[in-house]
PDB file of C-alpha atoms in Angstrom:
ATOM      1  CA  MET A   5    -198.925-297.833 109.861  1.00 52.00           C
ATOM      2  CA  SER A   6    -200.247-300.288 107.317  1.00 70.00           C
ATOM      3  CA  VAL A   7    -199.530-299.035 103.812  1.00 76.00           C
ATOM      4  CA  SER A   8    -200.022-300.606 100.416  1.00 83.00           C
ATOM      5  CA  LEU A   9    -198.752-298.423  97.562  1.00 89.00           C
ATOM      6  CA  THR A  10    -198.018-298.954  93.888  1.00 88.00           C
ATOM      7  CA  THR A  11    -194.624-298.043  92.445  1.00 91.00           C
ATOM      8  CA  VAL A  12    -195.862-294.633  91.289  1.00 91.00           C
ATOM      9  CA  ALA A  13    -197.121-293.646  94.749  1.00 91.00           C
ATOM     10  CA  ALA A  14    -194.188-295.234  96.603  1.00 92.00           C
ATOM     11  CA  CYS A  15    -191.652-293.382  94.458  1.00 94.00           C
ATOM     12  CA  GLN A  16    -193.557-290.154  94.984  1.00 92.00           C
ATOM     13  CA  VAL A  17    -193.516-290.635  98.764  1.00 92.00           C
ATOM     14  CA  ALA A  18    -189.806-291.570  98.720  1.00 93.00           C
ATOM     15  CA  GLY A  19    -188.880-288.715  96.396  1.00 93.00           C
ATOM     16  CA  ILE A  20    -187.281-290.888  93.739  1.00 94.00           C
ATOM     17  CA  ASN A  21    -187.925-290.808  89.995  1.00 95.00           C
ATOM     18  CA  ARG A  22    -190.057-293.820  89.054  1.00 93.00           C
ATOM     19  CA  ASP A  23    -188.343-294.416  85.708  1.00 95.00           C
ATOM     20  CA  ARG A  24    -184.890-294.318  87.315  1.00 95.00           C
ATOM     21  CA  PHE A  25    -186.139-296.633  90.082  1.00 95.00           C
ATOM     22  CA  ASN A  26    -187.363-299.141  87.480  1.00 93.00           C
ATOM     23  CA  GLU A  27    -183.959-298.954  85.763  1.00 95.00           C
ATOM     24  CA  PHE A  28    -182.166-299.631  89.062  1.00 96.00           C
ATOM     25  CA  VAL A  29    -184.397-302.678  89.653  1.00 95.00           C
ATOM     26  CA  ALA A  30    -183.948-303.972  86.087  1.00 93.00           C
ATOM     27  CA  ILE A  31    -180.136-303.851  86.207  1.00 95.00           C
ATOM     28  CA  GLY A  32    -180.001-305.347  89.708  1.00 93.00           C
ATOM     29  CA  ASP A  33    -178.730-302.314  91.624  1.00 93.00           C
ATOM     30  CA  TYR A  34    -181.843-302.153  93.810  1.00 94.00           C
ATOM     31  CA  ARG A  35    -182.646-305.592  95.258  1.00 91.00           C
ATOM     32  CA  GLY A  36    -185.267-304.485  97.778  1.00 90.00           C
ATOM     33  CA  ALA A  37    -188.188-304.025  95.387  1.00 92.00           C
ATOM     34  CA  PRO A  38    -191.274-306.036  96.303  1.00 91.00           C
ATOM     35  CA  PRO A  39    -191.840-308.976  93.978  1.00 89.00           C
ATOM     36  CA  THR A  40    -194.312-308.725  91.127  1.00 85.00           C
ATOM     37  CA  VAL A  41    -195.769-310.919  88.406  1.00 82.00           C
ATOM     38  CA  ALA A  42    -196.517-310.029  84.806  1.00 83.00           C
ATOM     39  CA  GLY A  43    -199.547-307.777  84.544  1.00 84.00           C
ATOM     40  CA  ARG A  44    -199.558-306.826  88.228  1.00 87.00           C
ATOM     41  CA  ALA A  45    -198.158-303.747  89.920  1.00 85.00           C
ATOM     42  CA  ARG A  46    -195.587-303.940  92.691  1.00 89.00           C
ATOM     43  CA  VAL A  47    -197.124-303.264  96.100  1.00 91.00           C
ATOM     44  CA  PHE A  48    -194.925-301.414  98.606  1.00 93.00           C
ATOM     45  CA  SER A  49    -195.254-301.567 102.378  1.00 91.00           C
ATOM     46  CA  ALA A  50    -194.079-298.737 104.646  1.00 91.00           C
ATOM     47  CA  ASP A  51    -190.771-300.570 105.220  1.00 92.00           C
ATOM     48  CA  ASP A  52    -190.332-301.045 101.460  1.00 94.00           C
ATOM     49  CA  ILE A  53    -190.664-297.258 101.104  1.00 94.00           C
ATOM     50  CA  LEU A  54    -188.184-296.860 103.973  1.00 94.00           C
ATOM     51  CA  GLY A  55    -185.710-298.753 101.776  1.00 95.00           C
ATOM     52  CA  LEU A  56    -186.352-296.381  98.886  1.00 96.00           C
ATOM     53  CA  VAL A  57    -185.707-293.362 101.122  1.00 96.00           C
ATOM     54  CA  ILE A  58    -182.405-294.829 102.363  1.00 96.00           C
ATOM     55  CA  PHE A  59    -181.426-295.763  98.793  1.00 96.00           C
ATOM     56  CA  ARG A  60    -182.194-292.253  97.540  1.00 96.00           C
ATOM     57  CA  ASP A  61    -180.349-290.558 100.419  1.00 95.00           C
ATOM     58  CA  LEU A  62    -177.231-292.702 100.048  1.00 94.00           C
ATOM     59  CA  MET A  63    -177.061-291.920  96.329  1.00 94.00           C
ATOM     60  CA  ALA A  64    -177.647-288.228  97.019  1.00 94.00           C
ATOM     61  CA  GLY A  65    -174.576-288.415  99.248  1.00 93.00           C
ATOM     62  CA  GLY A  66    -172.499-289.703  96.331  1.00 92.00           C
ATOM     63  CA  MET A  67    -172.755-293.472  96.770  1.00 90.00           C
ATOM     64  CA  THR A  68    -173.196-295.639  93.673  1.00 91.00           C
ATOM     65  CA  ALA A  69    -176.622-297.170  93.066  1.00 93.00           C
ATOM     66  CA  TRP A  70    -175.117-300.650  93.442  1.00 91.00           C
ATOM     67  CA  ALA A  71    -173.670-299.920  96.902  1.00 89.00           C
ATOM     68  CA  ALA A  72    -176.718-297.920  98.026  1.00 92.00           C
ATOM     69  CA  GLY A  73    -178.976-300.784  96.939  1.00 93.00           C
ATOM     70  CA  ARG A  74    -177.028-303.384  98.900  1.00 91.00           C
ATOM     71  CA  ILE A  75    -176.924-301.273 102.055  1.00 92.00           C
ATOM     72  CA  SER A  76    -180.581-300.178 101.930  1.00 94.00           C
ATOM     73  CA  TYR A  77    -181.652-303.801 101.349  1.00 93.00           C
ATOM     74  CA  ALA A  78    -179.657-305.046 104.356  1.00 92.00           C
ATOM     75  CA  VAL A  79    -180.945-302.278 106.623  1.00 93.00           C
ATOM     76  CA  VAL A  80    -184.592-302.776 105.636  1.00 94.00           C
ATOM     77  CA  GLU A  81    -184.425-306.550 106.100  1.00 93.00           C
ATOM     78  CA  VAL A  82    -183.218-306.007 109.679  1.00 92.00           C
ATOM     79  CA  ALA A  83    -185.871-303.309 110.232  1.00 93.00           C
ATOM     80  CA  LYS A  84    -188.597-305.728 109.043  1.00 93.00           C
ATOM     81  CA  GLU A  85    -187.293-308.497 111.318  1.00 92.00           C
ATOM     82  CA  ASN A  86    -187.038-306.087 114.277  1.00 91.00           C
ATOM     83  CA  PRO A  87    -190.059-303.756 114.066  1.00 91.00           C
ATOM     84  CA  SER A  88    -189.384-302.268 117.506  1.00 90.00           C
ATOM     85  CA  ALA A  89    -185.769-301.351 116.679  1.00 89.00           C
ATOM     86  CA  SER A  90    -185.359-297.614 116.328  1.00 91.00           C
ATOM     87  CA  LEU A  91    -181.757-297.811 115.103  1.00 92.00           C
ATOM     88  CA  VAL A  92    -180.134-300.215 112.650  1.00 91.00           C
ATOM     89  CA  SER A  93    -176.378-300.421 112.221  1.00 87.00           C
ATOM     90  CA  TYR A  94    -174.637-301.356 108.975  1.00 87.00           C
ATOM     91  CA  VAL A  95    -171.038-302.497 109.421  1.00 81.00           C
ATOM     92  CA  HIS A  96    -168.785-302.906 106.403  1.00 76.00           C
ATOM     93  CA  PRO A  97    -165.510-304.845 106.656  1.00 73.00           C
ATOM     94  CA  TRP A  98    -162.279-303.983 104.888  1.00 68.00           C
ATOM     95  CA  ARG A  99    -161.593-306.044 101.749  1.00 61.00           C
ATOM     96  CA  ALA A 100    -158.636-308.381 102.114  1.00 47.00           C
ATOM     97  CA  SER A 101    -157.481-307.953  98.533  1.00 48.00           C
ATOM     98  CA  PRO A 102    -158.426-305.844  95.508  1.00 47.00           C
ATOM     99  CA  GLY A 103    -161.528-307.153  93.782  1.00 46.00           C
ATOM    100  CA  GLU A 104    -162.622-309.288  96.715  1.00 45.00           C
ATOM    101  CA  SER A 105    -166.244-308.544  97.533  1.00 47.00           C
ATOM    102  CA  VAL A 106    -167.233-308.884 101.178  1.00 47.00           C
ATOM    103  CA  ASP A 107    -170.774-307.891 102.083  1.00 62.00           C
ATOM    104  CA  GLY A 108    -171.372-305.789 105.126  1.00 67.00           C
ATOM    105  CA  ALA A 109    -173.823-306.760 107.821  1.00 69.00           C
ATOM    106  CA  ALA A 110    -176.829-304.943 109.258  1.00 69.00           C
ATOM    107  CA  ARG A 111    -178.168-305.544 112.762  1.00 68.00           C
ATOM    108  CA  PRO A 112    -180.248-303.745 115.365  1.00 70.00           C
ATOM    109  CA  PHE A 113    -178.081-301.045 116.915  1.00 68.00           C
ATOM    110  CA  GLN A 114    -177.602-301.349 120.649  1.00 60.00           C
ATOM    111  CA  HIS A 115    -174.185-299.823 121.082  1.00 53.00           C
ATOM    112  CA  MET A 116    -171.255-298.834 118.933  1.00 51.00           C
ATOM    113  CA  GLN A 117    -169.621-301.909 117.429  1.00 50.00           C
ATOM    114  CA  SER A 118    -165.929-302.323 117.952  1.00 52.00           C
ATOM    115  CA  VAL A 119    -164.121-300.616 115.116  1.00 50.00           C
ATOM    116  CA  ASP A 120    -161.579-303.433 115.196  1.00 50.00           C
ATOM    117  CA  SER A 121    -163.813-306.343 114.201  1.00 49.00           C
ATOM    118  CA  VAL A 122    -167.329-307.549 113.457  1.00 51.00           C
ATOM    119  CA  ASP A 123    -166.643-311.217 114.136  1.00 53.00           C
ATOM    120  CA  GLU A 124    -163.905-313.752 113.527  1.00 55.00           C
ATOM    121  CA  LYS A 125    -164.728-313.972 109.791  1.00 53.00           C
ATOM    122  CA  THR A 126    -164.609-310.200 109.205  1.00 50.00           C
ATOM    123  CA  PRO A 127    -161.850-308.923 111.458  1.00 55.00           C
ATOM    124  CA  ASP A 128    -161.339-305.425 110.056  1.00 69.00           C
ATOM    125  CA  VAL A 129    -164.151-302.878 110.072  1.00 69.00           C
ATOM    126  CA  LEU A 130    -163.859-300.213 107.383  1.00 73.00           C
ATOM    127  CA  TYR A 131    -166.915-298.200 108.437  1.00 75.00           C
ATOM    128  CA  GLN A 132    -170.187-298.318 110.329  1.00 81.00           C
ATOM    129  CA  MET A 133    -173.370-296.419 109.538  1.00 88.00           C
ATOM    130  CA  VAL A 134    -176.303-296.093 111.900  1.00 90.00           C
ATOM    131  CA  PHE A 135    -179.762-295.530 110.437  1.00 93.00           C
ATOM    132  CA  ASN A 136    -182.483-294.019 112.615  1.00 94.00           C
ATOM    133  CA  VAL A 137    -185.276-296.176 111.223  1.00 94.00           C
ATOM    134  CA  GLY A 138    -187.675-294.926 113.886  1.00 93.00           C
ATOM    135  CA  VAL A 139    -187.405-291.368 112.578  1.00 94.00           C
ATOM    136  CA  LEU A 140    -187.373-292.557 108.954  1.00 93.00           C
ATOM    137  CA  ARG A 141    -190.587-294.527 109.532  1.00 93.00           C
ATOM    138  CA  ASP A 142    -192.201-291.351 110.891  1.00 92.00           C
ATOM    139  CA  VAL A 143    -190.976-289.380 107.874  1.00 91.00           C
ATOM    140  CA  VAL A 144    -192.428-291.997 105.508  1.00 91.00           C
ATOM    141  CA  ALA A 145    -195.763-291.938 107.367  1.00 89.00           C
ATOM    142  CA  LYS A 146    -195.970-288.136 107.229  1.00 90.00           C
ATOM    143  CA  ARG A 147    -194.966-287.966 103.560  1.00 89.00           C
ATOM    144  CA  CYS A 148    -197.455-290.688 102.717  1.00 87.00           C
ATOM    145  CA  GLN A 149    -200.204-288.784 104.475  1.00 86.00           C
ATOM    146  CA  LYS A 150    -199.256-285.480 102.825  1.00 84.00           C
ATOM    147  CA  ILE A 151    -198.604-286.731  99.286  1.00 79.00           C
ATOM    148  CA  VAL A 152    -201.080-289.503  98.690  1.00 71.00           C
ATOM    149  CA  GLY A 153    -203.373-289.191 101.710  1.00 68.00           C
ATOM    150  CA  CYS A 154    -202.978-292.831 102.632  1.00 60.00           C
ATOM    151  CA  ASN A 155    -204.777-293.694 105.827  1.00 45.00           C
ATOM    152  CA  GLN A 156    -204.519-297.422 105.287  1.00 44.00           C
ATOM    153  CA  GLU A 157    -204.174-298.200 101.586  1.00 46.00           C
ATOM    154  CA  ALA A 158    -203.572-296.189  98.452  1.00 44.00           C
ATOM    155  CA  ALA A 159    -202.905-298.765  95.762  1.00 45.00           C
TER     156      ALA A 159
END
């Protein structure tokens, strides 16, 4: 599905408050927003909206906006690079010491990763999440059709 939506329509499809979304982008919690230039609206693709849905759902589950933004960004980047992948896995390693920030890694999901290690640089896996991007893409398409009636473009 080829979609081109403004922030207002994309937030409506994703079920996220537009003003709160803009705040999350401004303070750097949500890094997956499409780029824009002064005087022009952001234009969201279907996968960009997929990121908003994941971001919203992770926060609804109690995750901070900062963490939800990092995870949704990683998952969507892998989904964009692998359009035929129906599942994307996000693996987060244990931090070696307090305050040390180690980013997790997203990749197409083929089988359960070892819970012992991701690779030699990140030996201890704290948790793994699997996102059914195939189903989420369908949900975005249906919501887009229902809410804004977008066949191809609704910018």
